[in-house]
Amino acid sequence: MKKGGAYQKGVDFERQVCKRLSLWITKGTADDAFWRSAMSGGRATQSPDPERVKAVSGDICAVRQEGFALCRDFFIECKFYKDMQFVSLLGYKREFSLIELWKVCLVESEKYEQVPLMIAKQNRIAPVLLTNRLGAETLKPKCSPRCISYVSSYQGIEGCEAYIYDMEEFLEKTRPYR
């Protein structure tokens, strides 16, 4: 990969996720309800008032009415890495892993009083969607999407609960959030 390629890969992935969430939220009528947040949510960290910047706190923000409710209620993070260390889900300790990224998402979502939602991709593997119990219940699936993995704790650390789904299957089986 050429220099700076990893950054561009992440930016492109965020755009793809914005388009896919837009099609989901508008039932296929528009692909521009969401866009990348300024500085990938960095603008929110500059404000002393988390409530005021809550809608732009994650990697994705709404730019059309249809998406406002999702971005108000959910902290949306996108991650794309060469290797997400999925083996860490089996309990193998890794310094960098999907669950380590999830723990950061949990902390940030709590700061803005939002439900965590992380969409992650590894090279040559379809994107996965992570959320907690509240997120899974709030998004009200039409029928139960298959949960690929459930993490109740990680390496003995409580509070890392994650439901992990195939992103496409989850969106197909979940009503658009309004």
XYZ file of N, CA and C in Angstrom:
534
model
N 0.853 -1.173 0.000
C 0.000 0.000 0.000
C 0.894 1.229 0.000
N 0.529 2.200 -0.828
C 1.348 3.411 -0.881
C 1.125 4.282 0.357
N 2.065 5.182 0.595
C 2.019 6.046 1.775
C 0.703 6.826 1.817
N 0.057 6.816 2.977
C -1.221 7.511 3.138
C -2.410 6.689 2.687
N -2.151 5.490 2.178
C -3.224 4.644 1.663
C -4.189 4.163 2.729
N -3.695 3.897 3.920
C -4.557 3.419 5.006
C -5.576 4.491 5.386
N -5.129 5.738 5.441
C -6.046 6.846 5.757
C -7.139 6.927 4.697
N -6.745 6.867 3.428
C -7.722 6.970 2.341
C -8.691 5.793 2.360
N -8.199 4.616 2.725
C -9.058 3.438 2.817
C -10.148 3.673 3.866
N -9.766 4.270 5.003
C -10.737 4.566 6.058
C -11.756 5.599 5.621
N -11.299 6.637 4.923
C -12.197 7.686 4.428
C -13.188 7.094 3.427
N -12.689 6.280 2.499
C -13.564 5.649 1.505
C -14.590 4.743 2.184
N -14.157 4.016 3.214
C -15.081 3.144 3.930
C -16.179 3.964 4.614
N -15.820 5.075 5.240
C -16.820 5.936 5.868
C -17.847 6.404 4.835
N -17.395 6.770 3.653
C -18.317 7.195 2.587
C -19.246 6.058 2.168
N -18.700 4.852 2.045
C -19.520 3.695 1.684
C -20.584 3.435 2.749
N -20.186 3.536 4.008
C -21.135 3.322 5.100
C -22.211 4.404 5.078
N -21.823 5.644 4.827
C -22.802 6.735 4.738
C -23.839 6.432 3.665
N -23.376 6.000 2.517
C -24.286 5.677 1.414
C -25.210 4.521 1.791
N -24.641 3.453 2.389
C -25.452 2.281 2.744
C -26.475 2.617 3.827
N -26.068 3.385 4.845
C -27.027 3.791 5.880
C -28.104 4.708 5.303
N -27.716 5.561 4.359
C -28.683 6.462 3.717
C -29.741 5.666 2.966
N -29.312 4.669 2.198
C -30.270 3.834 1.461
C -31.189 3.086 2.421
N -30.632 2.643 3.555
C -31.436 1.941 4.557
C -32.459 2.879 5.184
N -32.027 4.048 5.620
C -32.900 4.959 6.360
C -34.000 5.543 5.469
N -33.719 5.671 4.162
C -34.705 6.254 3.236
C -35.440 5.182 2.445
N -35.265 3.930 2.812
C -35.876 2.788 2.111
C -35.527 2.797 0.626
N -34.276 3.134 0.330
C -33.772 3.068 -1.027
C -34.040 4.280 -1.903
N -34.613 5.350 -1.350
C -34.942 6.512 -2.185
C -33.823 7.541 -2.279
N -32.857 7.519 -1.365
C -31.774 8.507 -1.400
C -30.499 7.904 -0.813
N -29.371 8.304 -1.364
C -28.101 7.792 -0.848
C -27.269 8.883 -0.172
N -27.928 9.981 0.206
C -27.181 11.114 0.761
C -27.765 11.674 2.062
N -28.316 10.814 2.891
C -28.870 11.274 4.171
C -27.775 11.439 5.232
N -26.635 10.783 5.023
C -25.523 10.849 5.968
C -24.249 11.257 5.248
N -23.319 11.837 5.995
C -22.003 12.149 5.475
C -21.004 12.085 6.615
N -19.740 12.085 6.269
C -18.675 12.028 7.264
C -18.711 13.278 8.141
N -18.579 13.095 9.438
C -18.522 14.226 10.369
C -17.237 15.001 10.145
N -17.276 16.288 10.440
C -16.070 17.117 10.341
C -14.983 16.519 11.214
N -13.814 16.332 10.644
C -12.657 15.772 11.349
C -12.985 14.409 11.981
N -13.863 13.637 11.332
C -14.281 12.325 11.851
C -14.721 12.404 13.310
N -15.547 13.366 13.606
C -16.067 13.538 14.959
C -15.201 14.406 15.846
N -14.043 14.831 15.338
C -13.119 15.643 16.117
C -13.689 16.996 16.496
N -14.606 17.508 15.683
C -15.228 18.799 16.004
C -15.951 18.724 17.344
N -16.565 17.590 17.606
C -17.309 17.426 18.859
C -16.389 17.474 20.078
N -15.174 16.989 19.925
C -14.260 16.977 21.073
C -13.786 18.375 21.448
N -13.969 19.342 20.557
C -13.529 20.719 20.814
C -14.569 21.523 21.596
N -15.770 20.987 21.752
C -16.837 21.718 22.424
C -16.936 21.351 23.901
N -17.119 22.347 24.762
C -17.293 22.055 26.186
C -18.699 21.532 26.512
N -19.621 21.601 25.541
C -21.008 21.195 25.762
C -21.334 19.955 24.919
N -21.189 18.739 25.478
C -21.431 17.518 24.709
C -22.839 17.435 24.119
N -23.834 17.971 24.813
C -25.218 17.912 24.309
C -25.360 18.677 22.996
N -24.653 19.781 22.888
C -24.766 20.639 21.706
C -24.172 19.994 20.447
N -23.144 19.197 20.614
C -22.466 18.610 19.464
C -22.717 17.110 19.318
N -23.658 16.599 20.051
C -23.953 15.177 20.068
C -24.220 14.608 18.674
N -24.907 15.334 17.809
C -25.275 14.832 16.485
C -24.088 14.723 15.529
N -22.940 15.318 15.885
C -21.745 15.215 15.040
C -20.590 14.585 15.818
N -20.909 13.806 16.823
C -19.877 13.279 17.711
C -19.121 12.080 17.151
N -19.721 11.286 16.333
C -19.046 10.107 15.793
C -18.463 10.381 14.422
N -18.207 9.314 13.681
C -17.634 9.448 12.346
C -18.657 9.880 11.303
N -19.940 9.701 11.597
C -20.990 9.976 10.623
C -22.020 10.916 11.213
N -22.479 11.854 10.392
C -23.545 12.761 10.821
C -24.631 12.812 9.740
N -25.801 13.257 10.121
C -26.927 13.361 9.193
C -26.888 14.696 8.468
N -27.207 14.658 7.181
C -27.296 15.888 6.399
C -28.690 16.038 5.788
N -29.562 15.093 6.068
C -30.963 15.158 5.649
C -31.839 14.779 6.839
N -33.044 15.269 6.818
C -34.005 15.059 7.901
C -34.150 13.578 8.295
N -34.154 12.698 7.323
C -34.373 11.275 7.594
C -33.315 10.687 8.525
N -32.129 11.254 8.548
C -31.056 10.699 9.346
C -30.848 11.331 10.702
N -31.543 12.425 10.979
C -31.296 13.158 12.222
C -31.521 12.325 13.482
N -32.587 11.543 13.521
C -32.897 10.768 14.727
C -31.800 9.744 15.026
N -31.293 9.074 14.001
C -30.251 8.074 14.217
C -28.991 8.724 14.797
N -28.584 9.851 14.241
C -27.368 10.516 14.725
C -27.572 11.205 16.073
N -28.786 11.532 16.409
C -29.066 12.101 17.730
C -28.944 11.027 18.804
N -29.410 9.824 18.485
C -29.485 8.762 19.486
C -28.293 7.812 19.499
N -27.583 7.695 18.366
C -26.492 6.728 18.243
C -25.161 7.410 17.978
N -24.132 6.908 18.622
C -22.758 7.321 18.365
C -22.222 6.327 17.344
N -22.010 6.774 16.106
C -21.642 5.870 15.010
C -20.157 6.003 14.684
N -19.460 4.904 14.809
C -18.036 4.850 14.499
C -17.809 3.876 13.358
N -16.860 4.186 12.488
C -16.468 3.299 11.390
C -14.988 2.972 11.542
N -14.652 1.714 11.376
C -13.258 1.273 11.479
C -12.968 0.301 10.349
N -11.840 0.519 9.658
C -11.399 -0.378 8.594
C -9.905 -0.593 8.769
N -9.536 -1.824 9.070
C -8.132 -2.174 9.272
C -7.798 -3.435 8.490
N -6.545 -3.574 8.210
C -6.054 -4.754 7.504
C -6.426 -6.018 8.278
N -6.255 -5.987 9.605
C -6.526 -7.146 10.449
C -7.166 -6.669 11.752
N -8.414 -7.017 11.951
C -9.151 -6.598 13.151
C -8.950 -7.574 14.319
N -8.136 -8.582 14.135
C -7.851 -9.565 15.178
C -9.138 -10.212 15.705
N -9.939 -10.744 14.790
C -11.174 -11.418 15.192
C -10.894 -12.582 16.142
N -9.677 -13.108 16.117
C -9.310 -14.185 17.019
C -9.418 -13.733 18.478
N -9.363 -12.439 18.719
C -9.503 -11.935 20.090
C -10.885 -12.246 20.665
N -11.875 -12.480 19.798
C -13.216 -12.840 20.271
C -13.210 -14.201 20.962
N -12.191 -14.986 20.681
C -12.074 -16.307 21.306
C -11.307 -16.249 22.623
N -10.949 -15.035 23.036
C -10.282 -14.874 24.320
C -8.778 -14.716 24.241
N -8.220 -14.766 23.042
C -6.783 -14.582 22.903
C -6.432 -13.114 23.059
N -5.508 -12.838 23.936
C -5.139 -11.451 24.233
C -4.388 -10.834 23.055
N -4.857 -9.687 22.621
C -4.224 -8.927 21.551
C -4.191 -7.471 21.972
N -3.068 -6.785 21.690
C -2.990 -5.360 22.026
C -3.992 -4.563 21.219
N -4.079 -4.860 19.941
C -4.998 -4.159 19.058
C -6.024 -5.170 18.567
N -7.288 -4.881 18.745
C -8.312 -5.815 18.286
C -9.642 -5.090 18.130
N -10.559 -5.797 17.535
C -11.916 -5.295 17.359
C -12.513 -4.879 18.706
N -12.311 -5.688 19.719
C -12.892 -5.393 21.035
C -12.213 -4.191 21.686
N -10.929 -4.006 21.454
C -10.259 -2.811 21.977
C -10.865 -1.552 21.341
N -11.122 -1.590 20.054
C -11.775 -0.460 19.378
C -13.190 -0.264 19.906
N -13.882 -1.365 20.184
C -15.240 -1.308 20.719
C -15.255 -0.640 22.097
N -14.256 -0.949 22.914
C -14.175 -0.334 24.238
C -14.053 1.186 24.122
N -13.280 1.664 23.162
C -13.160 3.116 22.939
C -14.492 3.689 22.499
N -15.195 2.990 21.619
C -16.517 3.435 21.162
C -17.493 3.528 22.334
N -17.420 2.573 23.251
C -18.301 2.592 24.428
C -18.047 3.821 25.296
N -16.789 4.133 25.515
C -16.429 5.292 26.339
C -16.921 6.579 25.687
N -16.684 6.723 24.393
C -17.104 7.934 23.675
C -18.623 8.068 23.642
N -19.328 6.980 23.389
C -20.790 7.048 23.325
C -21.374 7.439 24.677
N -20.761 6.963 25.746
C -21.219 7.313 27.086
C -21.041 8.810 27.352
N -19.942 9.359 26.867
C -19.665 10.782 27.060
C -20.773 11.646 26.439
N -21.310 11.207 25.315
C -22.363 11.970 24.627
C -23.762 11.448 24.933
N -23.840 10.473 25.833
C -25.107 9.856 26.222
C -25.852 9.331 25.004
N -25.129 8.570 24.190
C -25.693 7.955 22.996
C -25.474 6.449 23.046
N -26.213 5.745 22.213
C -26.071 4.300 22.093
C -24.903 4.015 21.147
N -23.980 3.128 21.516
C -22.845 2.844 20.642
C -23.236 1.993 19.427
N -22.689 2.349 18.285
C -22.897 1.601 17.050
C -21.591 1.698 16.261
N -20.937 0.580 16.072
C -19.678 0.590 15.351
C -19.786 -0.332 14.148
N -19.346 0.169 13.010
C -19.308 -0.633 11.796
C -17.835 -0.832 11.473
N -17.425 -2.092 11.422
C -16.014 -2.411 11.264
C -15.808 -3.340 10.082
N -14.679 -3.138 9.423
C -14.339 -3.965 8.278
C -12.870 -4.336 8.336
N -12.616 -5.568 7.940
C -11.258 -6.071 7.791
C -11.077 -6.419 6.320
N -9.866 -6.319 5.816
C -9.609 -6.702 4.427
C -10.207 -8.073 4.119
N -10.885 -8.171 2.994
C -11.454 -9.416 2.466
C -12.550 -10.040 3.332
N -13.111 -9.271 4.252
C -14.222 -9.759 5.082
C -15.332 -8.713 5.045
N -16.576 -9.157 4.964
C -17.720 -8.238 4.925
C -17.790 -7.424 6.218
N -18.310 -6.199 6.135
C -18.421 -5.361 7.340
C -19.324 -5.985 8.400
N -18.956 -5.752 9.651
C -19.777 -6.180 10.780
C -20.287 -4.949 11.516
N -21.397 -5.113 12.188
C -22.008 -4.043 12.969
C -22.019 -4.484 14.418
N -21.519 -3.636 15.302
C -21.508 -3.926 16.733
C -22.405 -2.923 17.440
N -23.159 -3.406 18.375
C -23.944 -2.540 19.245
C -24.143 -3.282 20.566
N -24.726 -2.608 21.525
C -25.005 -3.263 22.805
C -26.471 -3.695 22.835
N -26.916 -4.211 23.960
C -28.303 -4.698 24.073
C -29.305 -3.578 23.781
N -29.062 -2.394 24.328
C -29.966 -1.271 24.086
C -30.040 -0.946 22.602
N -28.905 -0.969 21.925
C -28.893 -0.691 20.490
C -29.677 -1.727 19.701
N -29.475 -2.988 20.028
C -30.188 -4.061 19.329
C -31.694 -3.948 19.547
N -32.102 -3.599 20.753
C -33.532 -3.456 21.050
C -34.105 -2.185 20.437
N -33.358 -1.100 20.447
C -33.823 0.186 19.928
C -34.021 0.142 18.420
N -33.169 -0.582 17.724
C -33.272 -0.632 16.263
C -34.399 -1.533 15.774
N -35.036 -2.264 16.663
C -36.242 -3.046 16.383
C -36.177 -3.869 15.097
N -35.451 -4.954 15.119
C -35.409 -5.801 13.932
C -36.791 -6.335 13.561
N -37.087 -6.410 12.259
C -38.341 -6.988 11.768
C -38.363 -8.471 12.117
N -37.234 -9.106 11.947
C -37.040 -10.479 12.389
C -35.608 -10.544 12.887
N -35.299 -11.508 13.657
C -34.001 -11.531 14.302
C -32.863 -11.776 13.311
N -31.982 -10.775 13.155
C -30.789 -11.055 12.365
C -29.895 -12.008 13.161
N -29.151 -12.806 12.465
C -28.256 -13.765 13.104
C -27.102 -13.018 13.763
N -26.975 -13.204 15.045
C -25.865 -12.594 15.790
C -24.638 -13.472 15.567
N -23.613 -12.902 14.930
C -22.397 -13.658 14.635
C -21.665 -14.006 15.925
N -21.623 -13.053 16.835
C -20.913 -13.265 18.089
C -21.504 -12.366 19.167
N -21.446 -12.839 20.382
C -21.870 -12.038 21.525
C -20.712 -12.013 22.514
N -20.350 -10.835 22.962
C -19.275 -10.681 23.935
C -19.894 -10.071 25.187
N -19.818 -10.783 26.314
C -20.385 -10.253 27.553
C -19.315 -9.531 28.360
N -18.111 -10.019 28.282
C -16.973 -9.359 28.922
C -15.747 -9.708 28.100
N -14.704 -8.976 28.305
C -13.497 -9.196 27.519
C -12.310 -9.266 28.459
N -11.643 -10.406 28.470
C -10.482 -10.629 29.327
C -10.795 -10.270 30.783
N -11.992 -10.681 31.211
C -12.396 -10.443 32.589
C -12.904 -9.045 32.881
N -12.965 -8.191 31.858
C -13.431 -6.817 32.049
C -14.915 -6.759 31.731
N -15.713 -6.415 32.716
C -17.153 -6.287 32.499
C -17.457 -4.978 31.766
N -18.635 -4.896 31.171
C -19.060 -3.658 30.530
C -18.659 -3.535 29.072
N -18.148 -4.599 28.483
C -17.767 -4.567 27.068
C -18.804 -5.270 26.206
N -20.008 -5.423 26.720
C -21.038 -6.168 26.000
C -21.154 -5.704 24.553
N -21.157 -6.677 23.653
C -21.305 -6.370 22.231
C -22.073 -7.483 21.540
N -23.028 -7.080 20.725
C -23.699 -7.977 19.804
C -23.075 -7.673 18.446
N -22.581 -8.692 17.778
C -21.893 -8.490 16.509
C -22.703 -9.164 15.399
N -23.037 -8.367 14.386
C -23.859 -8.830 13.271
C -23.157 -8.587 11.944
N -23.518 -9.351 10.937
C -23.158 -9.011 9.571
C -23.937 -7.740 9.245
N -23.254 -6.672 8.836
C -23.914 -5.380 8.645
C -25.066 -5.465 7.638
N -24.834 -6.078 6.502
C -25.876 -6.139 5.470
C -27.105 -6.880 5.958
N -26.910 -8.025 6.575
C -28.040 -8.798 7.079
C -28.804 -8.006 8.143
N -28.072 -7.334 9.016
C -28.722 -6.553 10.064
C -29.604 -5.454 9.465
N -29.073 -4.712 8.489
C -29.846 -3.624 7.892
C -31.042 -4.150 7.100
N -30.876 -5.298 6.456
C -31.994 -5.886 5.714
C -33.128 -6.316 6.637
N -32.800 -6.734 7.840
C -33.809 -7.262 8.764
C -34.227 -6.253 9.825
N -33.812 -5.010 9.683
C -34.124 -3.983 10.671
C -34.875 -2.841 10.009
N -35.918 -2.368 10.677
C -36.678 -1.227 10.161
C -35.816 0.026 10.183
N -35.967 0.894 9.179
C -35.234 2.177 9.218
C -35.574 2.935 10.505
N -34.575 3.476 11.136
C -34.726 4.175 12.415
C -35.253 5.574 12.195
N -36.309 5.926 12.881
C -36.902 7.283 12.739
C -37.057 7.915 14.094
